[in-house]
mmCIF file of C-alpha atoms in Angstrom:
data_model
loop_
_atom_site.group_PDB
_atom_site.id
_atom_site.type_symbol
_atom_site.label_atom_id
_atom_site.label_comp_id
_atom_site.label_asym_id
_atom_site.label_seq_id
_atom_site.Cartn_x
_atom_site.Cartn_y
_atom_site.Cartn_z
ATOM 1 C CA MET A 1 -65.622 -119.270 254.173
ATOM 2 C CA ARG A 2 -64.930 -118.936 257.877
ATOM 3 C CA ALA A 3 -61.364 -119.442 258.953
ATOM 4 C CA SER A 4 -60.670 -121.654 261.976
ATOM 5 C CA ARG A 5 -58.488 -120.522 264.892
ATOM 6 C CA MET A 6 -55.588 -122.657 263.609
ATOM 7 C CA GLU A 7 -56.013 -121.097 260.156
ATOM 8 C CA LEU A 8 -55.677 -117.622 261.655
ATOM 9 C CA GLY A 9 -52.562 -118.828 263.512
ATOM 10 C CA LEU A 10 -51.056 -119.970 260.214
ATOM 11 C CA SER A 11 -51.943 -116.656 258.594
ATOM 12 C CA GLU A 12 -50.145 -114.798 261.396
ATOM 13 C CA ILE A 13 -47.121 -117.086 261.043
ATOM 14 C CA SER A 14 -46.991 -116.341 257.308
ATOM 15 C CA VAL A 15 -47.128 -112.539 257.967
ATOM 16 C CA PHE A 16 -44.376 -112.942 260.590
ATOM 17 C CA LEU A 17 -42.241 -114.983 258.125
ATOM 18 C CA ARG A 18 -42.712 -112.351 255.389
ATOM 19 C CA LEU A 19 -41.750 -109.529 257.777
ATOM 20 C CA SER A 20 -38.660 -111.519 258.839
ATOM 21 C CA ALA A 21 -37.750 -112.116 255.173
ATOM 22 C CA ILE A 22 -38.010 -108.340 254.480
ATOM 23 C CA LEU A 23 -35.823 -107.645 257.531
ATOM 24 C CA PHE A 24 -33.125 -110.110 256.424
ATOM 25 C CA LEU A 25 -33.253 -108.856 252.804
ATOM 26 C CA VAL A 26 -32.806 -105.220 253.905
ATOM 27 C CA LEU A 27 -30.023 -106.323 256.290
ATOM 28 C CA THR A 28 -28.245 -108.096 253.388
ATOM 29 C CA ALA A 29 -28.569 -105.026 251.113
ATOM 30 C CA CYS A 30 -27.199 -102.735 253.865
ATOM 31 C CA LEU A 31 -24.352 -105.052 254.954
ATOM 32 C CA VAL A 32 -23.156 -105.622 251.366
ATOM 33 C CA GLY A 33 -24.036 -102.232 249.834
ATOM 34 C CA LEU A 34 -22.570 -100.056 252.597
ATOM 35 C CA ASP A 35 -19.399 -102.120 253.046
ATOM 36 C CA ALA A 36 -16.125 -100.320 252.236
ATOM 37 C CA GLN A 37 -12.524 -100.427 253.458
ATOM 38 C CA SER A 38 -9.513 -98.308 252.474
ATOM 39 C CA LYS A 39 -5.933 -99.602 252.644
ATOM 40 C CA ARG A 40 -2.539 -98.213 251.661
ATOM 41 C CA ILE A 41 -0.778 -100.720 249.358
ATOM 42 C CA PHE A 42 2.636 -99.807 247.871
ATOM 43 C CA TYR A 43 2.184 -96.053 248.626
ATOM 44 C CA THR A 44 -1.240 -95.906 246.899
ATOM 45 C CA GLU A 45 -4.575 -95.681 248.716
ATOM 46 C CA ARG A 46 -6.977 -98.421 247.533
ATOM 47 C CA ARG A 47 -10.634 -98.644 248.510
ATOM 48 C CA ALA A 48 -12.565 -101.926 248.375
ATOM 49 C CA THR A 49 -16.344 -101.636 247.859
ATOM 50 C CA PHE A 50 -19.065 -104.057 246.744
ATOM 51 C CA LYS A 51 -18.813 -102.495 243.244
ATOM 52 C CA ASP A 52 -15.495 -104.309 242.694
ATOM 53 C CA LEU A 53 -17.359 -107.600 242.168
ATOM 54 C CA ASP A 54 -20.251 -107.824 239.678
ATOM 55 C CA ALA A 55 -21.885 -110.655 241.651
ATOM 56 C CA LEU A 56 -22.178 -108.400 244.738
ATOM 57 C CA ILE A 57 -23.763 -105.586 242.674
ATOM 58 C CA VAL A 58 -26.315 -108.091 241.294
ATOM 59 C CA LEU A 59 -26.956 -109.385 244.841
ATOM 60 C CA VAL A 60 -27.720 -105.874 246.165
ATOM 61 C CA TYR A 61 -30.187 -105.217 243.315
ATOM 62 C CA VAL A 62 -31.850 -108.640 243.679
ATOM 63 C CA VAL A 63 -32.331 -108.468 247.468
ATOM 64 C CA SER A 64 -33.655 -104.889 247.220
ATOM 65 C CA ALA A 65 -36.188 -105.922 244.554
ATOM 66 C CA ALA A 66 -37.174 -108.994 246.622
ATOM 67 C CA ALA A 67 -37.708 -106.814 249.738
ATOM 68 C CA CYS A 68 -39.962 -104.441 247.704
ATOM 69 C CA TYR A 69 -41.965 -107.388 246.338
ATOM 70 C CA ASN A 70 -42.496 -108.869 249.815
ATOM 71 C CA LEU A 71 -43.612 -105.460 251.111
ATOM 72 C CA LEU A 72 -46.121 -105.160 248.227
ATOM 73 C CA HIS A 73 -47.353 -108.688 249.018
ATOM 74 C CA LEU A 74 -48.002 -107.686 252.649
ATOM 75 C CA CYS A 75 -49.947 -104.591 251.476
ATOM 76 C CA LYS A 76 -52.022 -106.718 249.053
ATOM 77 C CA ARG A 77 -52.702 -109.188 251.882
ATOM 78 C CA SER A 78 -53.968 -106.495 254.246
ATOM 79 C CA ILE A 79 -56.262 -105.107 251.500
ATOM 80 C CA SER A 80 -57.696 -108.553 250.620
ATOM 81 C CA THR A 81 -58.608 -109.260 254.286
ATOM 82 C CA TRP A 82 -61.164 -106.423 254.027
ATOM 83 C CA PHE A 83 -63.222 -108.563 251.645
ATOM 84 C CA GLU A 84 -64.964 -111.873 252.413
ATOM 85 C CA GLY A 85 -65.014 -115.016 250.249
ATOM 86 C CA TYR A 86 -62.763 -116.475 247.556
ATOM 87 C CA SER A 87 -63.692 -115.133 244.114
ATOM 88 C CA LYS A 88 -62.225 -115.956 240.673
ATOM 89 C CA TRP A 89 -60.222 -112.715 240.935
ATOM 90 C CA ASP A 90 -58.666 -113.988 244.208
ATOM 91 C CA LEU A 91 -57.832 -117.259 242.458
ATOM 92 C CA CYS A 92 -56.005 -115.486 239.577
ATOM 93 C CA LEU A 93 -54.138 -113.291 242.063
ATOM 94 C CA SER A 94 -53.134 -116.374 244.104
ATOM 95 C CA TRP A 95 -51.666 -118.018 240.972
ATOM 96 C CA VAL A 96 -49.699 -114.839 240.138
ATOM 97 C CA CYS A 97 -48.471 -114.557 243.759
ATOM 98 C CA LEU A 98 -47.389 -118.212 243.790
ATOM 99 C CA LEU A 99 -45.472 -117.747 240.516
ATOM 100 C CA VAL A 100 -43.744 -114.536 241.644
ATOM 101 C CA ASP A 101 -43.027 -116.057 245.091
ATOM 102 C CA GLN A 102 -41.299 -119.036 243.435
ATOM 103 C CA VAL A 103 -39.321 -116.910 240.941
ATOM 104 C CA ALA A 104 -38.260 -114.476 243.712
ATOM 105 C CA ALA A 105 -37.120 -117.325 245.988
ATOM 106 C CA TYR A 106 -35.076 -119.023 243.235
ATOM 107 C CA ILE A 107 -33.482 -115.769 241.989
ATOM 108 C CA THR A 108 -32.550 -114.664 245.536
ATOM 109 C CA PHE A 109 -31.005 -118.080 246.232
ATOM 110 C CA GLY A 110 -29.155 -118.069 242.882
ATOM 111 C CA ALA A 111 -27.788 -114.526 243.389
ATOM 112 C CA ASN A 112 -26.606 -115.509 246.878
ATOM 113 C CA SER A 113 -24.883 -118.656 245.567
ATOM 114 C CA ALA A 114 -23.109 -116.672 242.822
ATOM 115 C CA ALA A 115 -22.003 -113.994 245.316
ATOM 116 C CA LEU A 116 -20.763 -116.715 247.710
ATOM 117 C CA GLN A 117 -18.697 -118.237 244.893
ATOM 118 C CA SER A 118 -17.175 -114.831 244.006
ATOM 119 C CA SER A 119 -16.367 -114.169 247.649
ATOM 120 C CA LEU A 120 -14.753 -117.604 248.045
ATOM 121 C CA PHE A 121 -12.304 -116.677 245.266
ATOM 122 C CA ALA A 122 -11.476 -113.494 247.191
ATOM 123 C CA VAL A 123 -10.889 -115.569 250.363
ATOM 124 C CA THR A 124 -8.914 -118.501 248.960
ATOM 125 C CA GLY A 125 -7.657 -117.311 245.549
ATOM 126 C CA GLU A 126 -6.985 -119.871 242.786
ATOM 127 C CA GLU A 127 -3.305 -120.734 242.484
ATOM 128 C CA ASP A 128 -3.657 -122.658 239.188
ATOM 129 C CA PHE A 129 -5.009 -119.543 237.453
ATOM 130 C CA GLN A 130 -2.761 -117.057 239.307
ATOM 131 C CA TRP A 131 -5.838 -115.430 240.867
ATOM 132 C CA MET A 132 -4.499 -114.054 244.149
ATOM 133 C CA LYS A 133 -6.547 -113.880 247.326
ATOM 134 C CA LEU A 134 -7.622 -110.478 248.626
ATOM 135 C CA CYS A 135 -9.229 -111.058 252.012
ATOM 136 C CA ASN A 136 -5.897 -111.156 253.842
ATOM 137 C CA ARG A 137 -5.665 -107.410 253.054
ATOM 138 C CA TYR A 138 -9.301 -106.330 253.444
ATOM 139 C CA THR A 139 -10.261 -108.527 256.431
ATOM 140 C CA ARG A 140 -13.010 -106.333 257.964
ATOM 141 C CA PHE A 141 -14.577 -105.796 254.524
ATOM 142 C CA CYS A 142 -14.685 -109.550 253.859
ATOM 143 C CA ILE A 143 -16.167 -110.394 257.286
ATOM 144 C CA GLN A 144 -19.012 -107.898 256.675
ATOM 145 C CA ILE A 145 -19.682 -109.406 253.210
ATOM 146 C CA GLY A 146 -19.765 -112.871 254.876
ATOM 147 C CA ALA A 147 -22.375 -111.659 257.385
ATOM 148 C CA GLY A 148 -24.399 -110.184 254.488
ATOM 149 C CA LEU A 149 -24.324 -113.490 252.609
ATOM 150 C CA LEU A 150 -25.413 -115.414 255.728
ATOM 151 C CA SER A 151 -28.341 -113.047 256.156
ATOM 152 C CA GLY A 152 -29.135 -113.442 252.425
ATOM 153 C CA PHE A 153 -29.286 -117.239 252.740
ATOM 154 C CA VAL A 154 -31.622 -116.971 255.760
ATOM 155 C CA ALA A 155 -33.862 -114.674 253.664
ATOM 156 C CA SER A 156 -33.803 -117.215 250.770
ATOM 157 C CA LEU A 157 -34.842 -120.012 253.142
ATOM 158 C CA LEU A 158 -37.723 -117.914 254.514
ATOM 159 C CA MET A 159 -38.851 -117.054 250.950
ATOM 160 C CA ALA A 160 -38.749 -120.754 249.962
ATOM 161 C CA ILE A 161 -40.963 -121.609 252.990
ATOM 162 C CA LEU A 162 -43.313 -118.724 252.068
ATOM 163 C CA SER A 163 -43.656 -119.965 248.476
ATOM 164 C CA SER A 164 -44.654 -123.394 249.873
ATOM 165 C CA PHE A 165 -47.262 -121.646 252.064
ATOM 166 C CA SER A 166 -48.630 -119.878 248.940
ATOM 167 C CA ALA A 167 -48.814 -123.242 247.125
ATOM 168 C CA PHE A 168 -50.657 -124.811 250.088
ATOM 169 C CA TYR A 169 -53.191 -121.930 250.332
ATOM 170 C CA LEU A 170 -53.929 -122.166 246.577
ATOM 171 C CA PHE A 171 -53.827 -125.891 245.773
ATOM 172 C CA ARG A 172 -56.070 -127.051 248.649
ATOM 173 C CA HIS A 173 -58.941 -125.236 246.898
ATOM 174 C CA TYR A 174 -58.725 -127.786 244.053
ATOM 175 C CA SER A 175 -60.562 -131.096 243.857
ATOM 176 C CA ALA A 176 -58.549 -134.229 244.674
ATOM 177 C CA LYS A 177 -60.570 -136.244 242.150
ATOM 178 C CA ARG A 178 -61.087 -134.017 239.100
ATOM 179 C CA PHE A 179 -58.098 -132.274 237.578
ATOM 180 C CA LEU A 180 -57.977 -128.449 238.031
ATOM 181 C CA PHE A 181 -61.611 -128.354 239.246
ATOM 182 C CA LEU A 182 -62.365 -126.105 242.192
ATOM 183 C CA LYS A 183 -64.216 -127.678 245.124
ATOM 184 C CA MET B 1 -59.891 -143.052 243.895
ATOM 185 C CA ARG B 2 -60.379 -143.296 240.162
ATOM 186 C CA ALA B 3 -58.243 -140.994 238.062
ATOM 187 C CA SER B 4 -59.857 -139.061 235.189
ATOM 188 C CA ARG B 5 -58.449 -139.086 231.647
ATOM 189 C CA MET B 6 -56.998 -135.574 232.116
ATOM 190 C CA GLU B 7 -55.410 -136.741 235.379
ATOM 191 C CA LEU B 8 -53.686 -139.580 233.557
ATOM 192 C CA GLY B 9 -52.489 -137.065 230.948
ATOM 193 C CA LEU B 10 -50.976 -134.935 233.727
ATOM 194 C CA SER B 11 -49.341 -138.006 235.226
ATOM 195 C CA GLU B 12 -47.753 -138.820 231.851
ATOM 196 C CA ILE B 13 -46.558 -135.208 231.467
ATOM 197 C CA SER B 14 -44.932 -135.394 234.896
ATOM 198 C CA VAL B 15 -43.146 -138.679 233.973
ATOM 199 C CA PHE B 16 -42.006 -137.076 230.689
ATOM 200 C CA LEU B 17 -40.719 -133.971 232.556
ATOM 201 C CA ARG B 18 -38.817 -136.155 235.035
ATOM 202 C CA LEU B 19 -37.239 -138.193 232.232
ATOM 203 C CA SER B 20 -36.246 -134.940 230.467
ATOM 204 C CA ALA B 21 -34.774 -133.592 233.730
ATOM 205 C CA ILE B 22 -32.691 -136.803 234.115
ATOM 206 C CA LEU B 23 -31.517 -136.463 230.496
ATOM 207 C CA PHE B 24 -30.434 -132.831 230.958
ATOM 208 C CA LEU B 25 -28.757 -133.607 234.310
ATOM 209 C CA VAL B 26 -26.744 -136.485 232.787
ATOM 210 C CA LEU B 27 -25.898 -134.249 229.795
ATOM 211 C CA THR B 28 -24.612 -131.542 232.175
ATOM 212 C CA ALA B 29 -22.502 -134.050 234.135
ATOM 213 C CA CYS B 30 -20.995 -135.449 230.897
ATOM 214 C CA LEU B 31 -20.377 -132.066 229.218
ATOM 215 C CA VAL B 32 -18.679 -130.610 232.311
ATOM 216 C CA GLY B 33 -17.040 -133.767 233.695
ATOM 217 C CA LEU B 34 -15.532 -135.012 230.426
ATOM 218 C CA ASP B 35 -14.337 -131.585 229.260
ATOM 219 C CA ALA B 36 -10.551 -131.229 228.845
ATOM 220 C CA GLN B 37 -8.186 -129.269 226.613
ATOM 221 C CA SER B 38 -4.370 -129.296 226.415
ATOM 222 C CA LYS B 39 -2.360 -126.286 225.291
ATOM 223 C CA ARG B 40 1.347 -125.492 225.062
ATOM 224 C CA ILE B 41 2.045 -122.228 226.914
ATOM 225 C CA PHE B 42 5.664 -120.970 227.189
ATOM 226 C CA TYR B 43 7.138 -124.398 226.266
ATOM 227 C CA THR B 44 5.097 -126.234 228.937
ATOM 228 C CA GLU B 45 2.075 -128.429 228.230
ATOM 229 C CA ARG B 46 -0.943 -127.339 230.340
ATOM 230 C CA ARG B 47 -4.202 -129.259 230.566
ATOM 231 C CA ALA B 48 -7.484 -127.591 231.584
ATOM 232 C CA THR B 49 -10.121 -129.837 233.214
ATOM 233 C CA PHE B 50 -13.226 -129.210 235.312
ATOM 234 C CA LYS B 51 -11.127 -130.052 238.398
ATOM 235 C CA ASP B 52 -9.360 -126.675 238.093
ATOM 236 C CA LEU B 53 -12.455 -124.910 239.480
ATOM 237 C CA ASP B 54 -14.075 -126.089 242.731
ATOM 238 C CA ALA B 55 -17.508 -124.826 241.613
ATOM 239 C CA LEU B 56 -17.429 -127.140 238.567
ATOM 240 C CA ILE B 57 -16.493 -130.159 240.734
ATOM 241 C CA VAL B 58 -19.425 -129.354 243.064
ATOM 242 C CA LEU B 59 -21.726 -128.959 240.021
ATOM 243 C CA VAL B 60 -20.792 -132.409 238.655
ATOM 244 C CA TYR B 61 -21.490 -134.050 242.056
ATOM 245 C CA VAL B 62 -24.774 -132.155 242.530
ATOM 246 C CA VAL B 63 -26.218 -132.916 239.070
ATOM 247 C CA SER B 64 -25.195 -136.591 239.357
ATOM 248 C CA ALA B 65 -26.926 -136.877 242.752
ATOM 249 C CA ALA B 66 -30.015 -135.071 241.377
ATOM 250 C CA ALA B 67 -30.176 -137.465 238.390
ATOM 251 C CA CYS B 68 -30.005 -140.478 240.761
ATOM 252 C CA TYR B 69 -32.772 -139.002 242.945
ATOM 253 C CA ASN B 70 -35.047 -138.401 239.944
ATOM 254 C CA LEU B 71 -34.441 -141.957 238.739
ATOM 255 C CA LEU B 72 -35.341 -143.326 242.210
ATOM 256 C CA HIS B 73 -38.480 -141.155 242.164
ATOM 257 C CA LEU B 74 -39.547 -142.690 238.837
ATOM 258 C CA CYS B 75 -38.985 -146.214 240.243
ATOM 259 C CA LYS B 76 -41.024 -145.368 243.368
ATOM 260 C CA ARG B 77 -43.779 -143.985 241.128
ATOM 261 C CA SER B 78 -44.013 -147.141 239.035
ATOM 262 C CA ILE B 79 -44.173 -149.285 242.216
ATOM 263 C CA SER B 80 -46.911 -147.140 243.802
ATOM 264 C CA THR B 81 -49.142 -147.427 240.695
ATOM 265 C CA TRP B 82 -49.502 -151.179 241.481
ATOM 266 C CA PHE B 83 -51.553 -150.286 244.566
ATOM 267 C CA GLU B 84 -54.976 -148.606 244.667
ATOM 268 C CA GLY B 85 -56.086 -145.816 247.014
ATOM 269 C CA TYR B 86 -54.319 -143.087 248.973
ATOM 270 C CA SER B 87 -53.228 -144.378 252.389
ATOM 271 C CA LYS B 88 -51.477 -142.554 255.263
ATOM 272 C CA TRP B 89 -48.222 -144.157 254.095
ATOM 273 C CA ASP B 90 -48.713 -142.533 250.655
ATOM 274 C CA LEU B 91 -49.333 -139.205 252.367
ATOM 275 C CA CYS B 92 -46.069 -139.404 254.376
ATOM 276 C CA LEU B 93 -44.174 -140.430 251.247
ATOM 277 C CA SER B 94 -45.695 -137.503 249.301
ATOM 278 C CA TRP B 95 -44.519 -135.055 251.994
ATOM 279 C CA VAL B 96 -40.997 -136.524 251.887
ATOM 280 C CA CYS B 97 -40.974 -136.399 248.042
ATOM 281 C CA LEU B 98 -42.158 -132.774 248.034
ATOM 282 C CA LEU B 99 -39.421 -131.808 250.522
ATOM 283 C CA VAL B 100 -36.650 -133.626 248.616
ATOM 284 C CA ASP B 101 -37.964 -132.276 245.264
ATOM 285 C CA GLN B 102 -37.757 -128.713 246.595
ATOM 286 C CA VAL B 103 -34.305 -129.157 248.166
ATOM 287 C CA ALA B 104 -32.976 -130.844 244.993
ATOM 288 C CA ALA B 105 -34.349 -128.064 242.751
ATOM 289 C CA TYR B 106 -32.848 -125.277 244.916
ATOM 290 C CA ILE B 107 -29.453 -126.994 245.305
ATOM 291 C CA THR B 108 -29.192 -127.721 241.546
ATOM 292 C CA PHE B 109 -30.074 -124.095 240.736
ATOM 293 C CA GLY B 110 -27.621 -122.778 243.358
ATOM 294 C CA ALA B 111 -24.761 -125.017 242.128
ATOM 295 C CA ASN B 112 -25.436 -123.871 238.539
ATOM 296 C CA SER B 113 -25.423 -120.191 239.559
ATOM 297 C CA ALA B 114 -22.133 -120.614 241.451
ATOM 298 C CA ALA B 115 -20.552 -122.456 238.487
ATOM 299 C CA LEU B 116 -21.806 -119.739 236.103
ATOM 300 C CA GLN B 117 -20.174 -117.073 238.296
ATOM 301 C CA SER B 118 -16.851 -118.995 238.343
ATOM 302 C CA SER B 119 -16.965 -119.427 234.582
ATOM 303 C CA LEU B 120 -17.717 -115.732 234.046
ATOM 304 C CA PHE B 121 -14.442 -114.896 235.836
ATOM 305 C CA ALA B 122 -12.628 -117.262 233.465
ATOM 306 C CA VAL B 123 -14.288 -115.509 230.482
ATOM 307 C CA THR B 124 -13.932 -111.862 231.495
ATOM 308 C CA GLY B 125 -11.262 -111.861 234.206
ATOM 309 C CA GLU B 126 -11.279 -109.113 236.881
ATOM 310 C CA GLU B 127 -8.778 -106.362 236.143
ATOM 311 C CA ASP B 128 -9.104 -104.642 239.536
ATOM 312 C CA PHE B 129 -7.961 -107.819 241.283
ATOM 313 C CA GLN B 130 -5.385 -108.845 238.631
ATOM 314 C CA TRP B 131 -7.396 -112.033 237.940
ATOM 315 C CA MET B 132 -6.567 -112.716 234.307
ATOM 316 C CA LYS B 133 -9.040 -114.264 231.884
ATOM 317 C CA LEU B 134 -8.393 -117.800 230.646
ATOM 318 C CA CYS B 135 -11.007 -118.496 227.975
ATOM 319 C CA ASN B 136 -8.998 -116.747 225.236
ATOM 320 C CA ARG B 137 -6.532 -119.676 225.547
ATOM 321 C CA TYR B 138 -8.896 -122.589 226.199
ATOM 322 C CA THR B 139 -11.768 -121.577 223.879
ATOM 323 C CA ARG B 140 -13.184 -125.035 223.053
ATOM 324 C CA PHE B 141 -13.037 -126.038 226.734
ATOM 325 C CA CYS B 142 -14.986 -122.918 227.747
ATOM 326 C CA ILE B 143 -17.655 -123.338 225.036
ATOM 327 C CA GLN B 144 -18.308 -126.917 226.238
ATOM 328 C CA ILE B 145 -18.612 -125.709 229.859
ATOM 329 C CA GLY B 146 -21.087 -123.047 228.644
ATOM 330 C CA ALA B 147 -23.221 -125.717 226.936
ATOM 331 C CA GLY B 148 -23.094 -127.795 230.150
ATOM 332 C CA LEU B 149 -24.288 -124.823 232.232
ATOM 333 C CA LEU B 150 -27.151 -124.108 229.801
ATOM 334 C CA SER B 151 -28.251 -127.725 230.049
ATOM 335 C CA GLY B 152 -27.962 -127.498 233.865
ATOM 336 C CA PHE B 153 -30.259 -124.453 233.975
ATOM 337 C CA VAL B 154 -32.848 -126.245 231.783
ATOM 338 C CA ALA B 155 -32.694 -129.194 234.238
ATOM 339 C CA SER B 156 -33.162 -126.774 237.199
ATOM 340 C CA LEU B 157 -36.239 -125.248 235.529
ATOM 341 C CA LEU B 158 -37.733 -128.705 234.914
ATOM 342 C CA MET B 159 -37.055 -129.704 238.544
ATOM 343 C CA ALA B 160 -38.713 -126.485 239.788
ATOM 344 C CA ILE B 161 -41.818 -127.282 237.687
ATOM 345 C CA LEU B 162 -41.790 -130.881 238.997
ATOM 346 C CA SER B 163 -41.640 -129.700 242.616
ATOM 347 C CA SER B 164 -44.735 -127.544 241.915
ATOM 348 C CA PHE B 165 -46.462 -130.655 240.479
ATOM 349 C CA SER B 166 -45.598 -132.567 243.674
ATOM 350 C CA ALA B 167 -47.035 -129.711 245.758
ATOM 351 C CA PHE B 168 -50.249 -129.709 243.673
ATOM 352 C CA TYR B 169 -50.694 -133.510 243.954
ATOM 353 C CA LEU B 170 -50.254 -133.364 247.741
ATOM 354 C CA PHE B 171 -51.986 -130.140 248.833
ATOM 355 C CA ARG B 172 -55.245 -130.698 246.905
ATOM 356 C CA HIS B 173 -55.942 -133.630 249.258
ATOM 357 C CA TYR B 174 -56.316 -131.137 252.128
ATOM 358 C CA SER B 175 -59.498 -129.391 253.184
ATOM 359 C CA ALA B 176 -59.926 -125.757 252.077
ATOM 360 C CA LYS B 177 -61.841 -124.963 255.278
ATOM 361 C CA ARG B 178 -60.077 -126.813 258.099
ATOM 362 C CA PHE B 179 -56.339 -126.455 258.480
ATOM 363 C CA LEU B 180 -54.260 -129.595 257.655
ATOM 364 C CA PHE B 181 -57.397 -131.804 257.598
ATOM 365 C CA LEU B 182 -57.646 -134.375 254.840
ATOM 366 C CA LYS B 183 -60.842 -134.394 252.759
#
């Protein structure tokens, strides 16, 4: 199967998107994981880190795992370009990649949403429950977490687009007339 | 284009999945939205409702909107089966449906994750921040919210599967050799 020039362009775009996703995932892990601020409150030194909120710990683990997966995917891609054709083995691998792409995109988005919700409590508090806000004390810490979350959402968006690319690459090999028959 | 028997089977499965998704979405909205519990604490009557937590309000709106969208999709589907063939208009509509399916699945999953995070704070509290737990007082209320969230996650999973179905139905109409060319 010879790829057209436009096809190659799309392939390059997908590599560029995956590299960007890795960059944003690593940026999120660094911004959230390395964030810390010390403050003296009532004569005691208190230090805020991402470990204070479970949702932020989960986020750091999830984005790190997602970055590793995307890196592995790029390696697999560069190996598979050495071979020609589209064998049954390629087909199985494409199904696995599509599945993992989808799961990774959803879990990254979910972890980001949960971390955003946790952080919103820290920003606004919840008067009804007597949960006091904390970001008026640790302002720099909270701004850095906010930047991390923004970067995490960009990474989720890129991963969602990439999982659609994977679906397109796989499903167009199937017949439009007979169910689950290859062309 | 004549559909095979297996194709019709797949079409019925997809209608069944969409009906199930609507059922679980409505169940989530009812379980969360109609949940309330009154308790006398220190001589004052206090009433817990889903309106106490912003994430639960957002969840109720999101699942209601998602249920309406899925219902509209079913109506559109039953109208389009009156016509034969696969015109350019069908193609545009399939792209729009795929996009909205994906966005709806991600937003429902994100809203569920955020609501789960909020609810976890109510269950466990956060000692470091002096956020006290609330579910030891409003136990029945919290169990009902938990059931609502479980139902919401089942609905998200069904919507994710449905968006993959939409992608399969659309992308298999494209050529495997020439980029974005219909067969």
